[in-house]
PDB file of C-alpha atoms in Angstrom:
ATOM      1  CA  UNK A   1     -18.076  -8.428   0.608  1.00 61.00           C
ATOM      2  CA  UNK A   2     -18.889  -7.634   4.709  1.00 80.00           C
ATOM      3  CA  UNK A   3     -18.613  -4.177   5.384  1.00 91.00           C
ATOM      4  CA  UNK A   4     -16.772  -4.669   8.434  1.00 90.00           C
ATOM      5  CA  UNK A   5     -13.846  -5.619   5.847  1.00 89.00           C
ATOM      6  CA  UNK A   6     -14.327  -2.455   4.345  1.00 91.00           C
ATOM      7  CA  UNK A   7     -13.908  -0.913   7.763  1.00 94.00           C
ATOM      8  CA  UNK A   8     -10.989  -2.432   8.491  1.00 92.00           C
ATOM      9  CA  UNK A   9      -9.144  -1.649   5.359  1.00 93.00           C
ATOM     10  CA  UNK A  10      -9.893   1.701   5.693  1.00 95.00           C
ATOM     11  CA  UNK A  11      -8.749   1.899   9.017  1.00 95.00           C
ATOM     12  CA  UNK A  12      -5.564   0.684   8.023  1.00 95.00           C
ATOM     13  CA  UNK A  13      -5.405   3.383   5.348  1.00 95.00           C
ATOM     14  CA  UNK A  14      -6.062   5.939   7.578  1.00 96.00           C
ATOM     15  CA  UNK A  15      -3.435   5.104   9.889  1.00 96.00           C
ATOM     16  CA  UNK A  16      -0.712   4.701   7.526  1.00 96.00           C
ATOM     17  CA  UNK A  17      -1.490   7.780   5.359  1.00 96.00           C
ATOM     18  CA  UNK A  18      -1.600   9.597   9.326  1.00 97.00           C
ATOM     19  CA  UNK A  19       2.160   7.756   9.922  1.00 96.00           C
ATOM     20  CA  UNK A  20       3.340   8.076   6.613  1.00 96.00           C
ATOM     21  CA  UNK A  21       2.779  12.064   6.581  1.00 96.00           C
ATOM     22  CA  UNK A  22       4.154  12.343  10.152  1.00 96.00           C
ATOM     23  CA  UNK A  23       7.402  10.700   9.343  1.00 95.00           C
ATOM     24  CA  UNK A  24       7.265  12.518   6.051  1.00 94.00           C
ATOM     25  CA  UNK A  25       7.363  15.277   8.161  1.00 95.00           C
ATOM     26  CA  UNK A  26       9.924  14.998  10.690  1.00 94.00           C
ATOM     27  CA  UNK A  27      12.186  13.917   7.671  1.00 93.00           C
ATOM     28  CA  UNK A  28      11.992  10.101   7.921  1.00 93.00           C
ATOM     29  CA  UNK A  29      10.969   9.517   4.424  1.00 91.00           C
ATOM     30  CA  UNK A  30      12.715   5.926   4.514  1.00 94.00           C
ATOM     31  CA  UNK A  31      10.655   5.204   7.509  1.00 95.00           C
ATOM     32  CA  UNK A  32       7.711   6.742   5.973  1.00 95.00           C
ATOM     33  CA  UNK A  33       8.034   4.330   3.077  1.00 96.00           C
ATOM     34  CA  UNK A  34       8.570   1.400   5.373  1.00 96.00           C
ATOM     35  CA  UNK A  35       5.345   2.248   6.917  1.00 96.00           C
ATOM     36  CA  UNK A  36       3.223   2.263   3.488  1.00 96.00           C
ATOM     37  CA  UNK A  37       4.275  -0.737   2.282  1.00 96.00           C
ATOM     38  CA  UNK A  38       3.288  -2.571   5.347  1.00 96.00           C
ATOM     39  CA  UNK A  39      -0.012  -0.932   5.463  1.00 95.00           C
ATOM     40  CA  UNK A  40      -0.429  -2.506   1.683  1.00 96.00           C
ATOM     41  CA  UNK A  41       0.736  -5.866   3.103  1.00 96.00           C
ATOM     42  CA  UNK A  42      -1.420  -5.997   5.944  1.00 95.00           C
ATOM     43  CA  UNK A  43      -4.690  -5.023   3.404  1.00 94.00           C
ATOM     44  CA  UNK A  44      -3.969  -7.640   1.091  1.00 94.00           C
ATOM     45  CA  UNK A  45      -3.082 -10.310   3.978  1.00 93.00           C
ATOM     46  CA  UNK A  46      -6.914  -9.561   4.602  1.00 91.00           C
ATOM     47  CA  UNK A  47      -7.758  -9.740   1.101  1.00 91.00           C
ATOM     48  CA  UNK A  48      -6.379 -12.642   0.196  1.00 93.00           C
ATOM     49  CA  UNK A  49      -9.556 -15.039   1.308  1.00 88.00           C
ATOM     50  CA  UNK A  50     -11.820 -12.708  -1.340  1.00 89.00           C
ATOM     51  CA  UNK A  51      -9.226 -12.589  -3.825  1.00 90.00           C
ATOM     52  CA  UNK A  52      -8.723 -16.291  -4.171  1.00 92.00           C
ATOM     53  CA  UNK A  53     -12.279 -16.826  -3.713  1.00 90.00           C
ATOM     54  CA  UNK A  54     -12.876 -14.898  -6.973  1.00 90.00           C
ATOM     55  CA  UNK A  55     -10.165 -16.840  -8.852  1.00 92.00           C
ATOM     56  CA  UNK A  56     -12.007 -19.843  -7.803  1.00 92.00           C
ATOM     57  CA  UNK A  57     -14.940 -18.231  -9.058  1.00 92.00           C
ATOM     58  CA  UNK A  58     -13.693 -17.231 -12.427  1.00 92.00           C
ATOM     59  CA  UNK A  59     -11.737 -20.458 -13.343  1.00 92.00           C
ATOM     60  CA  UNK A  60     -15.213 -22.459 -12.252  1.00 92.00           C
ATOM     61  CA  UNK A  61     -17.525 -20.192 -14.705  1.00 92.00           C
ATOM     62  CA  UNK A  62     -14.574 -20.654 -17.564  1.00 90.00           C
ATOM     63  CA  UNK A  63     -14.013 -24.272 -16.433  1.00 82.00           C
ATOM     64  CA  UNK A  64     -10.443 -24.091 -16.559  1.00 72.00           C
TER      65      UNK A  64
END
């Protein structure tokens, strides 16, 4: 895995746990929610590659 994935993900996480607990906050827990969920979605939009890449993997070593 490239560490500048890493980065990024964490990145993300650190911005959306910074949002999420501001809007928490000022009382916009729906918002708040919004917020984390799209963090998720954006991480596993960059995932996706590796993740599919290991199926591949997986179903190749099991040759199903």
């Amino acid at each position: 895995m490239e560490i500048s994935l890493i980065i990024k993900i964490a990145g993300i996480g650190i911005l959306v746990a910074v949002a999420s607990q501001i809007l928490s906050k000022t009382g916009r827990d729906e918002q708040a929610m919004f917020v984390t969920i799209a963090g998720i979605l954006v991480a596993l939009t960059l995932l996706i590659t590796h993740i599919r890449e290991l199926f591949d993997t997986v179903s190749s070593l099991f040759g199903v």
